[in-house]
Coordinates of C-alpha atoms and ligand atoms in Angstrom, one line a residue:
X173 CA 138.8 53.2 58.0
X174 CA 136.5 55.5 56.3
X175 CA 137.0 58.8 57.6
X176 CA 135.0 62.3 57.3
X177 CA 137.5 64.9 57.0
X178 CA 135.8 68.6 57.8
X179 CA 137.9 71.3 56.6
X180 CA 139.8 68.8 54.1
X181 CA 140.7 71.0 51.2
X182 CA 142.2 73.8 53.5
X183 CA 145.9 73.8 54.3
X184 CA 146.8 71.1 56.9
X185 CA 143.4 68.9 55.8
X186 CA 144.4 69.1 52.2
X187 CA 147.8 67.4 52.8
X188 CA 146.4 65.2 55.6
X189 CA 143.9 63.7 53.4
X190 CA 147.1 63.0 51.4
X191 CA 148.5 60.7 53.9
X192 CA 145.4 59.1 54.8
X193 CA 144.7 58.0 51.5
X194 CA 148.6 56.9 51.5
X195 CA 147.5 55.3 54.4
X196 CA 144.6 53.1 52.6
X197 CA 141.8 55.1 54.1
X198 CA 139.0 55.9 52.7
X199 CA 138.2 59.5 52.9
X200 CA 135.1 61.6 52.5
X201 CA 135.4 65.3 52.5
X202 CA 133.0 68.6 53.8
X203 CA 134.2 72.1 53.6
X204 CA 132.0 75.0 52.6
X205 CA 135.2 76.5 50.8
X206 CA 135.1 79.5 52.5
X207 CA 139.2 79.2 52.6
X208 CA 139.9 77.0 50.4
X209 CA 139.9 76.2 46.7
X210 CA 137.6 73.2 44.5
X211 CA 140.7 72.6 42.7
X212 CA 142.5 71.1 45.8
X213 CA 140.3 68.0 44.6
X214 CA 142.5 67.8 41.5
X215 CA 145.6 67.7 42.6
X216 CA 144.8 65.6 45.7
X217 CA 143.9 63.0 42.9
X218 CA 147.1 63.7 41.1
X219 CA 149.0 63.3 43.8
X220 CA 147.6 60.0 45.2
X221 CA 145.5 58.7 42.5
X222 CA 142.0 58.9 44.4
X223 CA 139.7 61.4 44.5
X224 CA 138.1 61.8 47.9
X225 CA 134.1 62.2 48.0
X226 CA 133.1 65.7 48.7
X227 CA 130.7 67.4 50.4
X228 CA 130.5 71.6 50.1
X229 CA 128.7 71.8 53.4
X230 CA 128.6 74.3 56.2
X231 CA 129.1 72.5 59.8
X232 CA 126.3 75.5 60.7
X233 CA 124.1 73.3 58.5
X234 CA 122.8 70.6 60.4
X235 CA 120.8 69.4 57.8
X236 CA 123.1 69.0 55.0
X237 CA 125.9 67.8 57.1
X238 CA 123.2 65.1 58.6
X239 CA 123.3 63.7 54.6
X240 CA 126.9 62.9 54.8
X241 CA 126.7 60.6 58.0
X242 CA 123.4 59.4 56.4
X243 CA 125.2 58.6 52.9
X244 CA 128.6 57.3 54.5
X245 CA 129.2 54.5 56.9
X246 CA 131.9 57.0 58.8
X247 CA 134.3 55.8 61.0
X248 CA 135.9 58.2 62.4
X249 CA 136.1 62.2 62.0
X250 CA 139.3 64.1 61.9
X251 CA 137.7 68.0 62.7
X252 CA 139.7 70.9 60.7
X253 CA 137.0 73.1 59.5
X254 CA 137.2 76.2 61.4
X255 CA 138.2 80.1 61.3
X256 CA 141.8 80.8 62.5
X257 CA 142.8 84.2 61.8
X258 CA 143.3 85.3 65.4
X259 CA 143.1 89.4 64.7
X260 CA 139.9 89.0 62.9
X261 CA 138.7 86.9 65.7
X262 CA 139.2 89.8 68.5
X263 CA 137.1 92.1 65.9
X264 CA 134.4 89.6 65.1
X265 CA 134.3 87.7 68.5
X266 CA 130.0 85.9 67.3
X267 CA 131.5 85.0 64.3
X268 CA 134.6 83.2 65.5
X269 CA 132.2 81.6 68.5
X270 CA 129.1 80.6 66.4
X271 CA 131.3 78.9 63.5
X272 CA 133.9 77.3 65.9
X273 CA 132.1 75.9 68.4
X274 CA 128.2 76.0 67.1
X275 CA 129.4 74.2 64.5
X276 CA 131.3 71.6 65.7
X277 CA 128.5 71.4 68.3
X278 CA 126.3 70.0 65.3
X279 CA 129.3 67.7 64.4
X280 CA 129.7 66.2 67.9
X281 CA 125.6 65.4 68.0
X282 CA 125.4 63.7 64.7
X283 CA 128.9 61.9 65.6
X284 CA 126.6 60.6 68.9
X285 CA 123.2 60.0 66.7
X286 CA 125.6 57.7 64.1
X287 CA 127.5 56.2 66.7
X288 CA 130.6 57.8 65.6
X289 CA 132.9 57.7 68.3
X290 CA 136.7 58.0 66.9
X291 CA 137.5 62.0 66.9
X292 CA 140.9 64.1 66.5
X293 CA 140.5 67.7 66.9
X294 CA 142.7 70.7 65.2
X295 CA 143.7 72.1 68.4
X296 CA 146.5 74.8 69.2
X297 CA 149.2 76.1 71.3
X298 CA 147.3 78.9 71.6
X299 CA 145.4 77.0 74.5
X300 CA 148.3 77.3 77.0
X301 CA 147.9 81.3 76.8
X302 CA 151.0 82.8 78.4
X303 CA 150.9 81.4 81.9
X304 CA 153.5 78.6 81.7
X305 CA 157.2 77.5 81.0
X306 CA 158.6 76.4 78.0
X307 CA 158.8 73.7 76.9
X308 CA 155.1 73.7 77.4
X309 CA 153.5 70.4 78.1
X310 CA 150.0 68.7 78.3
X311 CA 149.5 68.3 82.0
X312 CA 149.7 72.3 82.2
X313 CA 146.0 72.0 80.9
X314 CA 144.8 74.9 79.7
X315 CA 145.7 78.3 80.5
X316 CA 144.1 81.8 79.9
X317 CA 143.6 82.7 75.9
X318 CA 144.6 85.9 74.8
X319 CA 141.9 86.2 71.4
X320 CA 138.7 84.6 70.9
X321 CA 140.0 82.1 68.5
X322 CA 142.1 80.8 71.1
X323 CA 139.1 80.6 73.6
X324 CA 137.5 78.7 70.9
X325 CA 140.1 75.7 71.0
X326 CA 140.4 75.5 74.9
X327 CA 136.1 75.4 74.7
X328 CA 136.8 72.6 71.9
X329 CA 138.4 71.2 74.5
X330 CA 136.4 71.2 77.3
X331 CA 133.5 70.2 75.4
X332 CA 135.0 67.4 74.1
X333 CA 136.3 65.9 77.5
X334 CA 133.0 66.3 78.7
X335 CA 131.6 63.9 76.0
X336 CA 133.8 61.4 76.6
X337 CA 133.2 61.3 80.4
X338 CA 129.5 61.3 79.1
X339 CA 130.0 58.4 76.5
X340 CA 132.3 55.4 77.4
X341 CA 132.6 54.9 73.8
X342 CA 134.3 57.9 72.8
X343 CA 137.6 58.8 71.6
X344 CA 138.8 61.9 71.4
X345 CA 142.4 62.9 70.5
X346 CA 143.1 66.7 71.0
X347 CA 146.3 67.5 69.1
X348 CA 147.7 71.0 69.9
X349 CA 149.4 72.1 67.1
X350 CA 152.6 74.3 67.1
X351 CA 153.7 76.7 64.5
X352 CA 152.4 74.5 61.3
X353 CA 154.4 76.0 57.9
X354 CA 156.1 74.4 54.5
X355 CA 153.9 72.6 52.1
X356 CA 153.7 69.3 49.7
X357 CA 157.2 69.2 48.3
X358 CA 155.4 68.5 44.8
X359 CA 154.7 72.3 45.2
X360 CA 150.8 71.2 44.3
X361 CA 149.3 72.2 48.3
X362 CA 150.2 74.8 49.8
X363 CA 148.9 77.7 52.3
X364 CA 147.2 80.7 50.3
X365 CA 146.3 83.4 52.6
X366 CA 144.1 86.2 51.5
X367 CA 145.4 89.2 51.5
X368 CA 148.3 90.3 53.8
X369 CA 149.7 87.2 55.8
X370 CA 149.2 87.5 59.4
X371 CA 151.9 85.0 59.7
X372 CA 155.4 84.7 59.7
X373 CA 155.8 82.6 56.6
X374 CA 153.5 83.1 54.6
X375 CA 154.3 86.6 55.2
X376 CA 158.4 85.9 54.1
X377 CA 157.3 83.8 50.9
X378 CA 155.8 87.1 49.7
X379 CA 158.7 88.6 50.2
X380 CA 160.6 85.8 48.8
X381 CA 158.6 86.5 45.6
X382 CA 158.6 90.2 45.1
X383 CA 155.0 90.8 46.6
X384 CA 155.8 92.7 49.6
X385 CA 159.3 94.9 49.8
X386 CA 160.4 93.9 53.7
X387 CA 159.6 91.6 56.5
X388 CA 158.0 93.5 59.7
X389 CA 159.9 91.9 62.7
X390 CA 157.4 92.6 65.3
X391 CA 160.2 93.2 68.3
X392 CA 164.1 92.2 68.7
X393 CA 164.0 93.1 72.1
X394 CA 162.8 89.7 73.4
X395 CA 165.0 87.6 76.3
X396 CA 165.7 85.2 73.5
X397 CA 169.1 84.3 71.4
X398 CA 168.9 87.3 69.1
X399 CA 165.9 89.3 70.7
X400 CA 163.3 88.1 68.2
X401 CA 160.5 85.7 69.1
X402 CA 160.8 82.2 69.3
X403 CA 158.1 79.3 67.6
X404 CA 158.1 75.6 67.5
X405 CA 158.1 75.2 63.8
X406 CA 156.7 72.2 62.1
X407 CA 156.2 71.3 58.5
X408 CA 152.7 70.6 57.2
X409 CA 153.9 66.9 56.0
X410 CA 155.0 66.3 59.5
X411 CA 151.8 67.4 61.1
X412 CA 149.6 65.6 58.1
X413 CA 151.2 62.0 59.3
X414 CA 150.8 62.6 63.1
X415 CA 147.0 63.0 62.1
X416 CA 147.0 59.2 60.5
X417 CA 148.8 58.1 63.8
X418 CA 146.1 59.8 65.7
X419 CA 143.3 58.4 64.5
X420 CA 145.2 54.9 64.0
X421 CA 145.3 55.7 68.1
X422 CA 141.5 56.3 69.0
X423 CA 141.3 52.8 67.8
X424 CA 142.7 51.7 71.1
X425 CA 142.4 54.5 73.4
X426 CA 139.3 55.5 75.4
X427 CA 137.8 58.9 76.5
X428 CA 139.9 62.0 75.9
X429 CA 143.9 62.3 75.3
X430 CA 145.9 65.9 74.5
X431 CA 149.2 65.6 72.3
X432 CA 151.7 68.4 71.1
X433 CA 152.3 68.1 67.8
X434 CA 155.8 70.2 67.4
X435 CA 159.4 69.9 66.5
X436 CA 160.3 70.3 70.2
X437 CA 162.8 73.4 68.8
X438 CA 162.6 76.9 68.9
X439 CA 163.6 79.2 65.9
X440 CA 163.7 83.1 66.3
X441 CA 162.2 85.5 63.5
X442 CA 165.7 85.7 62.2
X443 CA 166.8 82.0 61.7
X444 CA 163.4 81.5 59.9
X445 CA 164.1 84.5 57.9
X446 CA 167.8 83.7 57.4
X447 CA 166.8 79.9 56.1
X448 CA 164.3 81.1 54.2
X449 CA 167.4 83.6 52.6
X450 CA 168.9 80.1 51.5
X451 CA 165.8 78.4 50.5
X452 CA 165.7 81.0 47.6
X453 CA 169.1 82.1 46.7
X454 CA 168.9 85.8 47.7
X455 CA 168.7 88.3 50.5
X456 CA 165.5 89.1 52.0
X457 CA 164.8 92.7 53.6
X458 CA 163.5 93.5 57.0
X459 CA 162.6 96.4 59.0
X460 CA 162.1 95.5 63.0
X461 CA 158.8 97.5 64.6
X462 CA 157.4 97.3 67.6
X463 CA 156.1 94.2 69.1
X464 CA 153.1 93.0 68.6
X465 CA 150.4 92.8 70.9
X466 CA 149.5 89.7 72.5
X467 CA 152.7 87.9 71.1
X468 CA 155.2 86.2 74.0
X469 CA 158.7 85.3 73.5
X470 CA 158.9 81.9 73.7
X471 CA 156.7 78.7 72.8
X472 CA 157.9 75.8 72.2
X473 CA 156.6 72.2 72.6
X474 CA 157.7 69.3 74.8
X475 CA 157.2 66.2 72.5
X476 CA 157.8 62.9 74.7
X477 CA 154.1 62.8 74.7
X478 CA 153.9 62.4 71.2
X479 CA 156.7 60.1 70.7
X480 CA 155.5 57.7 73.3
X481 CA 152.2 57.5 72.8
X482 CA 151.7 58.2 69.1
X483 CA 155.2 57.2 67.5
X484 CA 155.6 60.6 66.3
X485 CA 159.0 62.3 65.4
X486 CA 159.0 64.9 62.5
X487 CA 161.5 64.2 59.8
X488 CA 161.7 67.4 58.3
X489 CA 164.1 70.5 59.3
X490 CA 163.5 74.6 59.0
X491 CA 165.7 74.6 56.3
X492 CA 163.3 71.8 54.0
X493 CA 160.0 73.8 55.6
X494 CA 161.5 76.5 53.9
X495 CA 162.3 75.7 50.8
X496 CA 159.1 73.0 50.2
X497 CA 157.3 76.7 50.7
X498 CA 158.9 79.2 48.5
X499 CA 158.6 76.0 45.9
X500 CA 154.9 76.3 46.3
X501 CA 155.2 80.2 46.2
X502 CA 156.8 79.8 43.1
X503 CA 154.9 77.3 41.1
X504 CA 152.0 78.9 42.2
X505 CA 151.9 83.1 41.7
X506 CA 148.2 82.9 42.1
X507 CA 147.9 80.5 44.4
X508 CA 145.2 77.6 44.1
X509 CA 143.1 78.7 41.5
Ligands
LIG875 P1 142.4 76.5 56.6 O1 141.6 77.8 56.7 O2 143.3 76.4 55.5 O3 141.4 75.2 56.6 C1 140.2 75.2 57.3 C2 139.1 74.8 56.3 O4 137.9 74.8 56.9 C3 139.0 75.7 55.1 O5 139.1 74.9 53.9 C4 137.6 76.3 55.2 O6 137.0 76.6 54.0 C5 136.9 75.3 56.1 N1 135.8 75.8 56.9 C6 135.8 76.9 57.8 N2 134.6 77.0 58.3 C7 133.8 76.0 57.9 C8 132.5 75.7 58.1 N3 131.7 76.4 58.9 N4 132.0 74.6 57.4 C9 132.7 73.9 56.6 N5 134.0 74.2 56.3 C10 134.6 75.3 56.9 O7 143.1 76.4 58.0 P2 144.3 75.3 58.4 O8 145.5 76.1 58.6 O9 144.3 74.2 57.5 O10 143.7 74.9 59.8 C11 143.0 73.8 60.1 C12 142.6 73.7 61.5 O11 143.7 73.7 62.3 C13 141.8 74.9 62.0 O12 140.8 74.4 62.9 C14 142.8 75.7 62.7 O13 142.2 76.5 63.7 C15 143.7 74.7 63.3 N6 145.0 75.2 63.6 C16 145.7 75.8 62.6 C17 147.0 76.3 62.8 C18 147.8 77.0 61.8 O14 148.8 77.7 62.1 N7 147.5 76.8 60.5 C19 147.6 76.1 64.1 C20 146.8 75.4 65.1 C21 145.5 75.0 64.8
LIG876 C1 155.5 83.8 64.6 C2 156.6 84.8 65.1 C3 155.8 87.0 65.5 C4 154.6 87.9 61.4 C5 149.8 82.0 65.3 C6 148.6 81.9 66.1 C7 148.5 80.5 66.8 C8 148.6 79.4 65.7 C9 149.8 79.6 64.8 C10 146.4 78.7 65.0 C11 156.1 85.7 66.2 C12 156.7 87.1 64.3 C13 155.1 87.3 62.5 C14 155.3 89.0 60.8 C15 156.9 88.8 62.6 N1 147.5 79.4 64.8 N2 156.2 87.8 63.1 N3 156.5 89.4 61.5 O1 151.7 84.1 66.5 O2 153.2 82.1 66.9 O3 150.9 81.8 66.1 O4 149.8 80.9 64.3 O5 146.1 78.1 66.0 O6 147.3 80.4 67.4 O7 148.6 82.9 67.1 O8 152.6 82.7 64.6 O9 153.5 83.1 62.4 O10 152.0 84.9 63.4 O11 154.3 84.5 64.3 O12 158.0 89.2 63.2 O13 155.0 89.6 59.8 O14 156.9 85.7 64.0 O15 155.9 88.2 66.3 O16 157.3 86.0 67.0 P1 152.2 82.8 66.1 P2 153.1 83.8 63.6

């Protein structure tokens, strides 16, 4: 299929686009770069042998994303351009809104005026807020978000079933990711946060490397195994090929579906930090501080879902997650420049 890929040089696009081309698809990239790096082309077409098209477009700009669909016989659309960073979001609420879901709103329309109907959508965990049990699963629905990031998913999702009850010939897959981490075990993609991480692993690998003197473990006094807080870890590889299955599935699937994508396990702060200890050969130092706010103890996924409807099982483990990222933390001190 050819397939538009928004937000395809960022993080999980980058090594999705990856597999797709594994895949035989054809791929067509926009991002405006705002979080990502030109260079990703390069070693997308080192990696695979093709170079995607690209597009440096803003979603915001109808106009120029209009080209693409005008230029491109697309497909299908697999929809990762967004903003993520979920303490920014609380302090810049119209930002987070107008990007997340004004943009994707112009997406959605042109997908309708080309007769695009196959869509998978970057959703999150973060959509089941912190009203259910764990392990959580998809017929929960969605619960109450804690950040504006998060509200922008579970709108995402709302907006999108309502398009396929509007549209017979639409199909939407809503994948809520888990805890996404690792990278390409060439060490050539990778995550490169700016700044401080806000996240556990990116957050470790700069410890890993010297860059920061001590993990922060926000809380060990958690009803979990060692008191820390528990995530569904998953590598980025893993998450990359339940995308190809995804959009391999709108082809038979009509209106709306919602899959987990997650490892179905829980790791605390400590076993992440402990294999990441291995992954690089020596100790790591931490400090435990308050939690922090918003956090719960526990999320992890339930995954029959995925593995009867999609096929999907990851192969990977915390211990490869880990050291497929201090690999790319290593090869690349600057990250993708
Ligand atoms: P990322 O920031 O690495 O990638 C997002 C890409 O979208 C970036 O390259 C950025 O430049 C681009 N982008 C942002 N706004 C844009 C716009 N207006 N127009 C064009 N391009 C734009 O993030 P990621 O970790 O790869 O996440 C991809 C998607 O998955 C996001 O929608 C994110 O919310 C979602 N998600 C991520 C996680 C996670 O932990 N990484 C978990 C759940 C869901
Ligand atoms: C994991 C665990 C922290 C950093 C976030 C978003 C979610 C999704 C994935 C996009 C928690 C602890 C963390 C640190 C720590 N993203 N921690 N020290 O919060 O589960 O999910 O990313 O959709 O929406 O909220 O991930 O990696 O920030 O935290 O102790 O420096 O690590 O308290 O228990 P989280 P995380």
């Amino acid at each position: 299929m050819k397939i538009l890929v928004t937000g395809g040089t960022g993080y999980i696009g980058s090594h999705t686009v990856v597999e797709l081309i594994k895949s035989n698809h054809q791929v067509v990239i926009v991002d405006n770069l705002y979080n990502s790096n030109i260079n990703v082309l390069d070693r997308i077409e080192k990696l695979t042998g093709v170079r995607p098209l690209f597009y440096q477009v803003d979603i915001l700009d109808y106009e120029n994303l209009e080209k693409v669909f005008k230029e491109n016989a697309i497909e299908a659309v697999i929809h990762f351009a967004g903003l993520k960073a979920v303490g920014e979001s609380v302090s810049i609420p119209l930002r987070y809104y107008e990007n997340n879901i004004s943009g994707s709103i112009n997406l959605y329309k042109l997908m309708e005026k080309y007769h695009v109907y196959k869509l998978v959508f970057s959703s999150s965990a973060t959509v089941y807020g912190d009203n259910f049990a764990v392990p959580f699963k998809e017929e929960y629905g969605l619960g109450d978000t804690t950040n504006p990031y998060g509200t922008t998913k579970k709108f995402n999702e709302i907006i999108l079933t309502d398009l396929c009850k509007a549209n017979e010939n639409m199909s939407c897959v809503l994948l809520r990711y888990f805890n996404p981490i690792g990278s390409h075990e060439s060490g050539m993609l990778g995550e490169v946060p700016n700044g401080i991480p806000n996240n556990l692993v990116p957050y470790i690998a700069k410890v890993a490397s010297g860059e920061l003197d001590h993990l922060r473990v926000y809380g060990d006094d958690y009803d979990t195994k060692d008191g820390t807080g528990i995530r569904d870890y998953i590598h980025v590889v893993d998450l990359a090929i339940a995308h190809v299955k995804a959009i391999e599935y709108c082809n038979k699937l009509e209106g709306v579906d919602v899959i987990n994508i997650g490892s179905g396990k829980g790791y605390s702060v400590l076993e992440v930090l402990h294999a990441y200890e291995k992954a690089c050969g020596h100790k790591l130092p931490y400090k435990i501080y308050p939690r922090r706010p918003g956090d719960i103890a526990t999320c992890y996924a339930d995954i029959e879902k995925a593995k009867r409807v999609l096929g999907f099982e990851v192969k990977y483990d915390i211990d490869k997650m880990c050291e497929d990222s201090y690999r790319f933390t290593i090869m690349n001190p600057e990250g993708i420049k």
